[in-house]
Short mmCIF file of C-alpha atoms and ligand atoms in Angstrom, two decimals:
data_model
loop_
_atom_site.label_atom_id
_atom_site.label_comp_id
_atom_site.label_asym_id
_atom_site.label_seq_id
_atom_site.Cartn_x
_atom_site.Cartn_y
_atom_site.Cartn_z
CA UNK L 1 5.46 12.00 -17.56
CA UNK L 2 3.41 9.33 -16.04
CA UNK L 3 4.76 7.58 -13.03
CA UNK L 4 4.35 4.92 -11.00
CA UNK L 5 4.90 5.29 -7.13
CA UNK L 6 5.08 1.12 -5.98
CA UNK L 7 5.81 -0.19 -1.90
CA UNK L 8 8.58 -2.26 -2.26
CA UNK L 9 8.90 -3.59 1.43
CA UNK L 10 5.87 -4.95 3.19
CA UNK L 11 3.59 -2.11 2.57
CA UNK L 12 3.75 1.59 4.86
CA UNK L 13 6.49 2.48 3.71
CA UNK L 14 5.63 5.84 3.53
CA UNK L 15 3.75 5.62 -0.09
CA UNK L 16 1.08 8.86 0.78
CA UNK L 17 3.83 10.90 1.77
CA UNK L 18 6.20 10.46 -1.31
CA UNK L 19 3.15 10.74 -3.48
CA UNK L 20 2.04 13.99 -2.20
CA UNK L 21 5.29 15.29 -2.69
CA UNK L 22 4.90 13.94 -6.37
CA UNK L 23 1.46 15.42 -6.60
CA UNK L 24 2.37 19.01 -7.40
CA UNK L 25 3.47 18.36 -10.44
CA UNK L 26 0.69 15.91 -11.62
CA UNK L 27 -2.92 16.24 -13.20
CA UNK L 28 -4.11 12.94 -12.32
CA UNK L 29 -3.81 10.57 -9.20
CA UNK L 30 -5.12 7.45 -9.36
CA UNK L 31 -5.36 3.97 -7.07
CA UNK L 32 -5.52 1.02 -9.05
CA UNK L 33 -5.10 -2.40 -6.51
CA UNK L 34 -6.30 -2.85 -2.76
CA UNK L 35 -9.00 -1.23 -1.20
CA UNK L 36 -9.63 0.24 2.68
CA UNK L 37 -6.82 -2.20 4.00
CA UNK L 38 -4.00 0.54 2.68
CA UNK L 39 -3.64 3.56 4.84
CA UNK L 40 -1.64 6.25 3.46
CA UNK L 41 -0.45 9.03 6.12
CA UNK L 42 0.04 12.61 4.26
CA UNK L 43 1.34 15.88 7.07
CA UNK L 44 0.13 18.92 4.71
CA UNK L 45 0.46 22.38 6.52
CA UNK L 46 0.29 20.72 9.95
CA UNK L 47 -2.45 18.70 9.07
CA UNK L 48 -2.43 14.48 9.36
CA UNK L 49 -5.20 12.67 7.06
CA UNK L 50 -5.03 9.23 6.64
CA UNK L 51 -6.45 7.61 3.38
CA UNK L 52 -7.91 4.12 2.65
CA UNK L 53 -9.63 4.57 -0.28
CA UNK L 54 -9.25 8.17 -1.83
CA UNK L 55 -6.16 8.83 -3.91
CA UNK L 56 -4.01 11.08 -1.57
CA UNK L 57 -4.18 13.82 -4.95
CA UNK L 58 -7.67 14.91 -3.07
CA UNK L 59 -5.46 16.97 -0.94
CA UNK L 60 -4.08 19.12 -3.87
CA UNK L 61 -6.31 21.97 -4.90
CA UNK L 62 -7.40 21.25 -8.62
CA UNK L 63 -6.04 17.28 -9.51
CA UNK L 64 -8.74 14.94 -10.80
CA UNK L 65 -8.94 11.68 -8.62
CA UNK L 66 -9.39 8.13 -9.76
CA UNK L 67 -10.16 4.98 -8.15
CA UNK L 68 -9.79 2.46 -10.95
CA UNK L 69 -11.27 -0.41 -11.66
CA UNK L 70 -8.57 -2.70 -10.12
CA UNK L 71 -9.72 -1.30 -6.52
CA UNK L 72 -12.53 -2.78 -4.17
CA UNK L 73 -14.14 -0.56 -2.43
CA UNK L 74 -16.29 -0.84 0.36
CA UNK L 75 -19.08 1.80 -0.11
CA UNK L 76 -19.60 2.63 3.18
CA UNK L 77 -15.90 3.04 4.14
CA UNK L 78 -15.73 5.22 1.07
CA UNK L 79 -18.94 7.57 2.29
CA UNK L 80 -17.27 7.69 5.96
CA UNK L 81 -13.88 8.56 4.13
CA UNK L 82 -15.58 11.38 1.91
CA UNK L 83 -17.33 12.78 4.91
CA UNK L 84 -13.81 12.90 6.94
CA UNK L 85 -12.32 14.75 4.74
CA UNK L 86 -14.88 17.45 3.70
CA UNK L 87 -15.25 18.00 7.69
CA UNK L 88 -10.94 19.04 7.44
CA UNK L 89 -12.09 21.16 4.53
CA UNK L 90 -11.34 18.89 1.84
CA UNK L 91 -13.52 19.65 -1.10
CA UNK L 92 -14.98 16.32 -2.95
CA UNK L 93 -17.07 16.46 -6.21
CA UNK L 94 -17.85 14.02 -8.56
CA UNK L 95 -15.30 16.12 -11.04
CA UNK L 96 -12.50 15.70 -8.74
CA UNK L 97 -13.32 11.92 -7.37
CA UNK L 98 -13.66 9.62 -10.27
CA UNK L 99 -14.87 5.43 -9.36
CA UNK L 100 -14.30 3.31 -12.12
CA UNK L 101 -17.72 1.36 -12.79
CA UNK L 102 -15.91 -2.06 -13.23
CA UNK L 103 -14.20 -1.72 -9.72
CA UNK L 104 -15.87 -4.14 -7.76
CA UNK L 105 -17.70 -3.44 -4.55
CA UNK L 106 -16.96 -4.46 -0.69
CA UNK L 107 -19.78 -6.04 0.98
CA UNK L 108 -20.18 -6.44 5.16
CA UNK L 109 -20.27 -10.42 4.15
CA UNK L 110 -17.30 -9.88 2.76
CA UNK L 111 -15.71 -9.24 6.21
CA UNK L 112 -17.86 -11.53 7.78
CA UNK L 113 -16.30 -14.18 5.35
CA UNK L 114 -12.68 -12.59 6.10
CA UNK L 115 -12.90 -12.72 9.69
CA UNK L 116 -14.52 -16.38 9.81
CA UNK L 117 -11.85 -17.37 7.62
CA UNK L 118 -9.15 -15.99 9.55
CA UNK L 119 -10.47 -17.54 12.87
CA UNK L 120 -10.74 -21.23 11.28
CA UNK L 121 -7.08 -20.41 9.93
CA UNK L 122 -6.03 -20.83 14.03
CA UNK L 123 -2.27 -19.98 14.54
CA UNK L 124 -1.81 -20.50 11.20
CA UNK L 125 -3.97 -16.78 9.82
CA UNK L 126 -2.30 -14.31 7.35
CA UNK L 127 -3.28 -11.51 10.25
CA UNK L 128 -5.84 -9.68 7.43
CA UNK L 129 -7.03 -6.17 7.85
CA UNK L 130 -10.60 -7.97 8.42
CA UNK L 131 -11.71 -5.21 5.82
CA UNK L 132 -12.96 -8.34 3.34
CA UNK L 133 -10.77 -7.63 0.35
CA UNK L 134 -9.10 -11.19 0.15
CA UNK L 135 -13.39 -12.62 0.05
CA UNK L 136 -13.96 -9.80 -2.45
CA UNK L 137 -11.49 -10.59 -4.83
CA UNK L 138 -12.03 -14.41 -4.66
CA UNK L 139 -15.83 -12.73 -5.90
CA UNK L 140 -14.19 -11.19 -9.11
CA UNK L 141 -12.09 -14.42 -9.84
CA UNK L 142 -15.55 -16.46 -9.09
CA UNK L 143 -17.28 -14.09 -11.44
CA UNK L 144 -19.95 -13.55 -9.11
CA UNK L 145 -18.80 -9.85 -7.64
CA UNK L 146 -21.28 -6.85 -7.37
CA UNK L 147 -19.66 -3.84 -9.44
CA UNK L 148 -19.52 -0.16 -9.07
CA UNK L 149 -21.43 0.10 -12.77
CA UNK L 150 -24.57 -2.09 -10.23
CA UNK L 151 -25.04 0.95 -8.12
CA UNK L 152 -26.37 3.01 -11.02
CA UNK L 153 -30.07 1.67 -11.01
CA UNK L 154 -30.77 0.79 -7.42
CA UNK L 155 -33.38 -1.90 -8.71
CA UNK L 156 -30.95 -3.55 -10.36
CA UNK L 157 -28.92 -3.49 -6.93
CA UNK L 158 -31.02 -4.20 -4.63
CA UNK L 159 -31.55 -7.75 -6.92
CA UNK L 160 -27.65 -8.51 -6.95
CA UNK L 161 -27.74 -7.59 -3.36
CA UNK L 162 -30.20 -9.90 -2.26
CA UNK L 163 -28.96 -12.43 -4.48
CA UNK L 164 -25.38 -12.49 -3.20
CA UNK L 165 -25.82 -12.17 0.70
CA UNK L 166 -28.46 -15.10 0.23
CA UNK L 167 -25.68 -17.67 -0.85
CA UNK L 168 -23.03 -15.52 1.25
CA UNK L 169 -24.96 -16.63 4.08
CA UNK L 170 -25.03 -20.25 3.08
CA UNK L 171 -20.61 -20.07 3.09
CA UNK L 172 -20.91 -18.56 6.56
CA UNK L 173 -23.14 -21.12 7.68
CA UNK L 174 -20.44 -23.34 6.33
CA UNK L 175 -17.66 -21.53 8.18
CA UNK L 176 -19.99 -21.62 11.56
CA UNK L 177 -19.82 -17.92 11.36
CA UNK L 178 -22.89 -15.84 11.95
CA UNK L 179 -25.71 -15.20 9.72
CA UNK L 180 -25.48 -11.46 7.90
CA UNK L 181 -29.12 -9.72 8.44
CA UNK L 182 -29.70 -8.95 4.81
CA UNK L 183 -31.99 -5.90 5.84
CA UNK L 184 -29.10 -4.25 7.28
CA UNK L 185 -26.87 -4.81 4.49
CA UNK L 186 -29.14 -4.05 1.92
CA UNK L 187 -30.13 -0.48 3.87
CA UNK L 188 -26.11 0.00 4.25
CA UNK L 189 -25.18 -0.32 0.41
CA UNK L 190 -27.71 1.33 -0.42
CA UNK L 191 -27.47 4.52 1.21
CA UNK L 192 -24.36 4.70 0.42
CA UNK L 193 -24.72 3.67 -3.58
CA UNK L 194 -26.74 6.97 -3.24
CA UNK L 195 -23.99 9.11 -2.38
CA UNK L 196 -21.24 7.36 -4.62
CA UNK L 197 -23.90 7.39 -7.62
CA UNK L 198 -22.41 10.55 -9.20
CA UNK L 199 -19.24 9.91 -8.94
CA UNK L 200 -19.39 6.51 -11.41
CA UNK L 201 -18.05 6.09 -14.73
CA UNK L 202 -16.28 4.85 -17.22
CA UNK L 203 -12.78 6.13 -16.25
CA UNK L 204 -10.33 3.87 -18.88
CA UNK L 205 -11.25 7.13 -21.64
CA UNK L 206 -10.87 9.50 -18.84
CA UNK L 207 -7.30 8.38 -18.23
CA UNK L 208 -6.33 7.65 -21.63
CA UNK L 209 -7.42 10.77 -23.36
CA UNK L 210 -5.46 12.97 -20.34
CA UNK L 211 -2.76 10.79 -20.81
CA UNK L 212 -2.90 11.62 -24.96
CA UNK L 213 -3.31 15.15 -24.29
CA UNK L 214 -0.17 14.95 -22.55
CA UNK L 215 -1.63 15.35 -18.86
CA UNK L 216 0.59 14.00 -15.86
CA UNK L 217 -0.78 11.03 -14.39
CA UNK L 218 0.56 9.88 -10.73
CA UNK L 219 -0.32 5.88 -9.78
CA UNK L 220 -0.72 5.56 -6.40
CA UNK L 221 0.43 2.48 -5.15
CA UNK L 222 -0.84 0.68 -2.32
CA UNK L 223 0.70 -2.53 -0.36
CA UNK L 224 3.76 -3.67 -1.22
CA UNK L 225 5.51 -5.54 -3.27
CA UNK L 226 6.09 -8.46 -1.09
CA UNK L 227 2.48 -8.28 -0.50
CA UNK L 228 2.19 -9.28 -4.00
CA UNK L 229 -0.25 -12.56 -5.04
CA UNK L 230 2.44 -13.64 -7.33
CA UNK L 231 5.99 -12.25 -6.21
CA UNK L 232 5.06 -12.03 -2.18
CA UNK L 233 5.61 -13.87 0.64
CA UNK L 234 2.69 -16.24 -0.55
CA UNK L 235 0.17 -17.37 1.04
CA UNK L 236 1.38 -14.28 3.35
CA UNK L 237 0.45 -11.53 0.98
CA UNK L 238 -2.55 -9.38 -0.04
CA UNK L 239 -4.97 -10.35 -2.74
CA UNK L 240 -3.96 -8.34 -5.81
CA UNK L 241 -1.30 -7.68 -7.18
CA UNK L 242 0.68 -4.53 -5.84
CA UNK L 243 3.23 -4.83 -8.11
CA UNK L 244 4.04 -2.42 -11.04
CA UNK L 245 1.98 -4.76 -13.40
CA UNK L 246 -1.44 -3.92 -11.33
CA UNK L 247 -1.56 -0.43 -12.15
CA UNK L 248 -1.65 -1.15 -15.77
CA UNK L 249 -4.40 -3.70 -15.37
CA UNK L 250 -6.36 -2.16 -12.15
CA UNK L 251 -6.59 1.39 -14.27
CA UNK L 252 -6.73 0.33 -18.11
CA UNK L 253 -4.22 2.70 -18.51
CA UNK L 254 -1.27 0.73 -20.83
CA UNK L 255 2.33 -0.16 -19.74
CA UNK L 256 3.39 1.65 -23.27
CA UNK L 257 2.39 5.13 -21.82
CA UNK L 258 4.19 4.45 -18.16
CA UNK L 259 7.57 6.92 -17.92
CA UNK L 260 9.11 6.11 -14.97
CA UNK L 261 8.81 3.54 -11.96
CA UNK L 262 9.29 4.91 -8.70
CA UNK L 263 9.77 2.05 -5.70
CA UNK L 264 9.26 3.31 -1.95
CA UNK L 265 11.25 1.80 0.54
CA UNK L 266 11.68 2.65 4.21
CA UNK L 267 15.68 2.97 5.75
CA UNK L 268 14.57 -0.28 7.73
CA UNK L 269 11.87 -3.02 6.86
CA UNK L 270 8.53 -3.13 8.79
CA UNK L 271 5.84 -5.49 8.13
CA UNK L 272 2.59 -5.94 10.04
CA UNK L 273 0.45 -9.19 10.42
CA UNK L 274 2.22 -12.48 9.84
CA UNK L 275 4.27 -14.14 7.38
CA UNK L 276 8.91 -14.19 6.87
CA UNK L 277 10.51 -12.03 7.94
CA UNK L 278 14.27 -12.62 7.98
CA UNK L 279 15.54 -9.21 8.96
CA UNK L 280 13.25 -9.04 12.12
CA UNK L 281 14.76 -7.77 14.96
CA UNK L 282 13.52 -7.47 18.63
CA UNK L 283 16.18 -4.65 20.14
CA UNK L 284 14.94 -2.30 16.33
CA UNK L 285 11.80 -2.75 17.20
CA UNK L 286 11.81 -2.07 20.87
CA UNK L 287 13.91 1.40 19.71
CA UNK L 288 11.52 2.51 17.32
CA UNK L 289 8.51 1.93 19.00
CA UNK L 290 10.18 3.38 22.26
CA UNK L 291 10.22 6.66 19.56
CA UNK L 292 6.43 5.71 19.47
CA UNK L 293 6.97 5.01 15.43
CA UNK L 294 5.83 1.87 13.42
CA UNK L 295 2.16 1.77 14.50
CA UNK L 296 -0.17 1.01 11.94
CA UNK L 297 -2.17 3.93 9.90
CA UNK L 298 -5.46 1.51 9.69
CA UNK L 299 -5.37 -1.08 12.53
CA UNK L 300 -2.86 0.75 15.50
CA UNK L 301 -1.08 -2.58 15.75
CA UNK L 302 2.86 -2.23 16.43
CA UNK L 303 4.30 -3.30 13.17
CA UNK L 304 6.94 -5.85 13.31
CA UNK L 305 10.69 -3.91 12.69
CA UNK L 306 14.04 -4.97 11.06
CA UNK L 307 16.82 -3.93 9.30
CA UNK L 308 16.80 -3.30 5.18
CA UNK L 309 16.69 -6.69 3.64
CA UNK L 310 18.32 -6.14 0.57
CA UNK L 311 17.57 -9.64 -1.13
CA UNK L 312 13.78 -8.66 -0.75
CA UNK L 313 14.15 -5.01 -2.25
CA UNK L 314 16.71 -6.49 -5.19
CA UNK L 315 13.79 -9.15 -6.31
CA UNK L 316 11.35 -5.96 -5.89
CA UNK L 317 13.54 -3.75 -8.16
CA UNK L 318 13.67 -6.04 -10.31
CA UNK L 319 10.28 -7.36 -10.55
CA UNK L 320 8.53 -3.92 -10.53
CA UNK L 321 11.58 -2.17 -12.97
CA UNK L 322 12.18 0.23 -9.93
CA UNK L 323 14.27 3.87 -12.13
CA UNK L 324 15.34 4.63 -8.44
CA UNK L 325 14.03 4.24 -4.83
CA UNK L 326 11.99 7.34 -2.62
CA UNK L 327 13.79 6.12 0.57
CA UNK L 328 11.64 7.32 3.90
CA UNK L 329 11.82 7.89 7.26
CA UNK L 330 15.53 8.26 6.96
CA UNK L 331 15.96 10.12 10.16
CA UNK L 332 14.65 6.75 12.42
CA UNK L 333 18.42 5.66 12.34
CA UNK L 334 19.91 8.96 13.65
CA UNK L 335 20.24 8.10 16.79
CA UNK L 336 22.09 4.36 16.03
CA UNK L 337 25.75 3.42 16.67
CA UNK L 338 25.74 0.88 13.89
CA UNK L 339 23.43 0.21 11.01
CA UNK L 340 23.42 -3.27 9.24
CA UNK L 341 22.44 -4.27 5.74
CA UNK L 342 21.36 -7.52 4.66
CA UNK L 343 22.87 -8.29 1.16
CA UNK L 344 22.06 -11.86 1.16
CA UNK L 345 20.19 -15.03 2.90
CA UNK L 346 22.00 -17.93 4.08
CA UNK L 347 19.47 -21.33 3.66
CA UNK L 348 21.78 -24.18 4.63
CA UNK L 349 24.87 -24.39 2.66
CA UNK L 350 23.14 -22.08 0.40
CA UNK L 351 23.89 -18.04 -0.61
CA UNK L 352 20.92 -16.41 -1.67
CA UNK L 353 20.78 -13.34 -3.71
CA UNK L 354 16.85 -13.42 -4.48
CA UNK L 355 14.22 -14.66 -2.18
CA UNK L 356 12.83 -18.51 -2.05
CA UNK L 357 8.89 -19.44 -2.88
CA UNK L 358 8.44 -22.14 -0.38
CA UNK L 359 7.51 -21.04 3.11
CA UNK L 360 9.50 -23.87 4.74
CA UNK L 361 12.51 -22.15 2.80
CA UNK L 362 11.69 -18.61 4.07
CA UNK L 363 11.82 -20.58 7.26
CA UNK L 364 15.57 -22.07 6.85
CA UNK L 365 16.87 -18.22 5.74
CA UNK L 366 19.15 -16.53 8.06
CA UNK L 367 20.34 -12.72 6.97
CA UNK L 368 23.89 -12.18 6.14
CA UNK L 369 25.05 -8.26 7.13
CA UNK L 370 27.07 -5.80 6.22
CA UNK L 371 27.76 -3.56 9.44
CA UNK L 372 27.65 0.16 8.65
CA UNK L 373 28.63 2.96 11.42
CA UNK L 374 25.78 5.08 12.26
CA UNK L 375 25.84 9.09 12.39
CA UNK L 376 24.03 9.85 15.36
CA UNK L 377 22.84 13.44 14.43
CA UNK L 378 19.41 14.95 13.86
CA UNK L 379 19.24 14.69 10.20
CA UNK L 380 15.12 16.23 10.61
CA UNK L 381 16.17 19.50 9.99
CA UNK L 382 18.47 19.07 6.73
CA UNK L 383 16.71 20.54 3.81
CA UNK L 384 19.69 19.15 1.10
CA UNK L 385 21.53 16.59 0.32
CA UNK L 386 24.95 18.58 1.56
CA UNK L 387 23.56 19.16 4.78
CA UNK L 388 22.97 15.51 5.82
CA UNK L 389 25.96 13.81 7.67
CA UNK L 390 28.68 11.93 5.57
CA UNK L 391 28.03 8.70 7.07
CA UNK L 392 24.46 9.07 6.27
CA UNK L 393 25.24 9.86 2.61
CA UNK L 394 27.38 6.46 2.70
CA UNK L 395 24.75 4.25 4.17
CA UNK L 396 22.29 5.99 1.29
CA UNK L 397 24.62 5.13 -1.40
CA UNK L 398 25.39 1.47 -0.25
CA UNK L 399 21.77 0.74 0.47
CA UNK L 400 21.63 1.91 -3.64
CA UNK L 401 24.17 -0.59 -4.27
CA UNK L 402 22.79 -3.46 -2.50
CA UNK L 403 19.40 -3.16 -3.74
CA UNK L 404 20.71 -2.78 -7.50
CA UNK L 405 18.94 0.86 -7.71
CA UNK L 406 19.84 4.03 -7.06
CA UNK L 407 18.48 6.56 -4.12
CA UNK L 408 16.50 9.17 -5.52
CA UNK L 409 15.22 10.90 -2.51
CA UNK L 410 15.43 10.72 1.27
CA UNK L 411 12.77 11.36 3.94
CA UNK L 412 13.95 12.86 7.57
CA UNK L 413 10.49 13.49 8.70
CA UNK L 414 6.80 12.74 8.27
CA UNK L 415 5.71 16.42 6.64
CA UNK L 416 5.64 17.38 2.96
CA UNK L 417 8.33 19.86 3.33
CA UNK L 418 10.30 16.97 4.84
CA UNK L 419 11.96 15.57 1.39
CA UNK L 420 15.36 15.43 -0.18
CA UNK L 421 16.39 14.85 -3.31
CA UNK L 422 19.48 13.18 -3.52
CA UNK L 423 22.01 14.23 -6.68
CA UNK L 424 22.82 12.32 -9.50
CA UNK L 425 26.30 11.07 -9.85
P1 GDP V 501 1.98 4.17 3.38
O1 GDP V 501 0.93 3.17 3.66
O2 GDP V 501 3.08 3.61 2.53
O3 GDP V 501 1.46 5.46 2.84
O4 GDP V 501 2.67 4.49 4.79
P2 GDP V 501 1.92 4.76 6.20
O5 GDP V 501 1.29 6.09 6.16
O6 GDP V 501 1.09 3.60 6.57
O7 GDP V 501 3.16 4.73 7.19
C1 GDP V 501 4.28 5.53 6.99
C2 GDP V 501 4.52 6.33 8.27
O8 GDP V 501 5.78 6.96 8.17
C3 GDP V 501 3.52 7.45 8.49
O9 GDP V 501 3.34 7.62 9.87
C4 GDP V 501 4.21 8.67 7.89
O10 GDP V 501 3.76 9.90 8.44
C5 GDP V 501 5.62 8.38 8.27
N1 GDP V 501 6.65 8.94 7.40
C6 GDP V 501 6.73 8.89 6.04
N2 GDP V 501 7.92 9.38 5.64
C7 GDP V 501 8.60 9.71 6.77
C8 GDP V 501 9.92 10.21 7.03
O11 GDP V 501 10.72 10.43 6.12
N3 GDP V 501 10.25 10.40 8.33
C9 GDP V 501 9.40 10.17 9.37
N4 GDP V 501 9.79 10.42 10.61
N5 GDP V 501 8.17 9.67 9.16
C10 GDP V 501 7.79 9.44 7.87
P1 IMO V 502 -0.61 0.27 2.76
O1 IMO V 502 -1.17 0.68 1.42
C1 IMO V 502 0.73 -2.94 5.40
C2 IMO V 502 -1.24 -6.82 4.96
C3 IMO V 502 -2.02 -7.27 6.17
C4 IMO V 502 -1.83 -8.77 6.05
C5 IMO V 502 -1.88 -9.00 4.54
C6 IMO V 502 -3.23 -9.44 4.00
O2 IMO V 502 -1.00 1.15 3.88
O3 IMO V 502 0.87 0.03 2.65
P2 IMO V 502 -5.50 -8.11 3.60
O4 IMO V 502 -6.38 -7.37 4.56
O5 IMO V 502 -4.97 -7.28 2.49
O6 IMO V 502 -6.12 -9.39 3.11
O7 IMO V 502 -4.24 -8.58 4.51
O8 IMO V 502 -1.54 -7.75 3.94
N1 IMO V 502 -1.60 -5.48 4.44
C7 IMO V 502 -0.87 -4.37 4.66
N2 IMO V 502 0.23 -4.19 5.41
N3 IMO V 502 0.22 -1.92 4.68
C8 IMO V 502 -0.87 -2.10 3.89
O9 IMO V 502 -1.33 -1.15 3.06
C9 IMO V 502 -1.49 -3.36 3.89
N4 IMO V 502 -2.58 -3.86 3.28
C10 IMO V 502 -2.62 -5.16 3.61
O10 IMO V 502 -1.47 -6.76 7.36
O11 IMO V 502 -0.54 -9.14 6.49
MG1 MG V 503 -0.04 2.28 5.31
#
């Protein structure tokens, strides 16, 4: 059973937690899009670790690890990651972390680039993580990126390296950003090409063969889907695509041998740096931050709240061929009189069931809602469907019903124990 664990919202949705839960049961966890700009948050045994780069399976005992090709990785947040979690007593070897050698690599000019882009972008910036990935991918698409597979013979790196940050340095001058010092750079990647060295290889047999064997293999999302490059919030979105389709393509692994589609979806929206957001609401967000919730795993920014936009998660169901939504962080509502819905956008004299593609559009949409009556009861200690309150169990269902998909678990709480899986009809 090979599954696919996607962010249908705006990315956070609780991805590391609902794959952890997943991870028991699997052999293999891999990442396939993104790079250090995802931050998953997994609570094992009392323990928070958050993860940028390393599938969250590292914190299983015995599950081989992949970072796939579709990934960039910055070397030297990967090294600082590594060392993080061997110092919590996470063990890391190069048969349990696996780097694809066509993933391609994250250079500091890369986030000099992203940062001097951002900046000329004025009022008008996307709000990046600054950690380079949109520069990086532009790279691949250029066909002038620096590869995983160039770290095996440092001469051969140090070449590309010197090559690259050469004309890098002539787009920065063009973007009046500061020079990179190609000394430092080269030292950086290097050192850390060192460390990573072992841990390269060709991981598209790995993957396959395990998955002909009949070994589980968990994809571990990261973004969401309306972070997508094709079905997001363009030009508001992330820089690969975090859709269903990118774990196929970012891990060589092929749709034929993918079982199941699981989309994760919080019980509200959040979204953090800029870009629509019709559901936003200023009194949610005031409430949940008051909880001190919704600040970001990577950047500690206050993420922007709203209610569940249903028009967003019914073009995400449909888009990524969600078999049922993990629903998180459940119990953030139990303390709310009322919970509203949004099953549709209004854009003029216009209904809308799926979302528009032209910004101005997004701009025009106003939410229609459906009004549900809260529960107002701790649901954080409920261990079973049964147990949670009846008006709970109806705003699950509906939110099913909106969204076109079914609820196939619930979160009430951040911790691995913290789960519920929600019966079959
Ligand atoms: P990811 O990027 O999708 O893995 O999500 P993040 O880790 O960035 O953000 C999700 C946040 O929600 C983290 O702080 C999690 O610990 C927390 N979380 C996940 N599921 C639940 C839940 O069911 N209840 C509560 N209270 N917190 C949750
Ligand atoms: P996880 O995996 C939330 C957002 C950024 C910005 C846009 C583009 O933890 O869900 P980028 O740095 O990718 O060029 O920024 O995408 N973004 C995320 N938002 N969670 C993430 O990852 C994100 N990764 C990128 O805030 O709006
Ligand atoms: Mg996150």
């Amino acid at each position: 059973m090979n599954t696919l664990v996607i962010g249908s919202q705006w990315g956070d949705e609780g991805k590391g937690k609902v794959i952890d839960f997943l991870t028991e049961t699997a052999d293999y966890v891999v990442r396939s899009q993104g790079g250090s700009n995802a931050g998953h948050t997994v609570i094992a045994h009392g323990q928070k670790y958050v993860l940028h780069l390393v599938p969250s399976g590292i914190l299983w005992p015995g599950k081989v690890n992949v970072i796939g090709n579709g990934v960039v990785i910055n070397p030297t947040s990967l090294v600082e990651e590594m060392t993080y979690l061997r110092n919590l007593g996470v063990s890391i070897t190069p048969e349990n972390l696996l780097i694809s050698d066509r993933a391609h690599v994250v250079l500091p000019i890369h986030k000099e680039i992203d940062a001097a882009q951002e900046e000329a972008l004025g009022d008008q910036k996307i709000g990046t993580t600054k950690q380079g990935i949109g520069p990086t991918y532009a790279d691949k698409a250029r066909r002038i990126g620096i590869r995983m597979v160039d770290f095996i013979d440092p001469e051969r790196l140090k070449k590309v390296l010197e090559a690259r940050i050469k004309t890098a340095n002539e787009e920065l001058a063009r973007l009046n950003w500061p020079k990179a010092d190609p000394a430092v750079t080269l030292d950086a990647v290097m050192a850390a090409a060192d460390e990573l060295r072992a841990h390269i290889t060709n991981t598209v047999p790995v993957l396959n063969k395990a998955a002909k064997a009949g070994k589980t293999i968990l994809f571990e999302g990261a973004q969401g889907a309306m972070l997508d490059i094709d079905f997001g919030t363009y030009p508001f979105v992330t820089s690969s695509n975090t859709s269903a389709g990118g774990c196929c393509t970012g891990s060589g692994v092929a749709p034929t041998r993918i079982d199941k589609v699981i989309g994760v979806c919080k019980a509200y929206t959040t979204r953090v740096g800029a870009g629509p957001f019709v559901t936003e609401d200023a009194e949610i967000a005031d409430y949940l931050h008051g909880l001190g919730r919704e600040f970001g795993a990577t950047t500690g920014r206050p993420r922007r709240c709203g209610w569940t936009d249903g028009v967003v998660l019914r073009f995400s169901a449909m888009f990524n061929g969600f078999d049922e939504m993990a629903m998180t962080n459940l119990d953030g509502l139990d303390d709310r009189d009322t919970i509203k819905i949004c099953t549709a956008y209004k854009m003029g004299d216009q209904v809308l069931e799926y979302p528009p593609a032209l910004m101005e559009d997004w701009d025009k949409c106003e939410p229609i809602y459906e009004t549900l009556p809260g529960w107002k009861q701790d649901t954080t200690k409920c261990t079973s469907w049964d147990q949670l309150p009846e008006n709970c169990k109806a705003y699950v269902k509906r939110f099913g019903e909106v969204v076109g998909c079914p609820v196939g678990s619930v979160g009430v709480g951040p911790d691995r124990e913290q789960t519920i899986v929600v019966p079959h009809d």
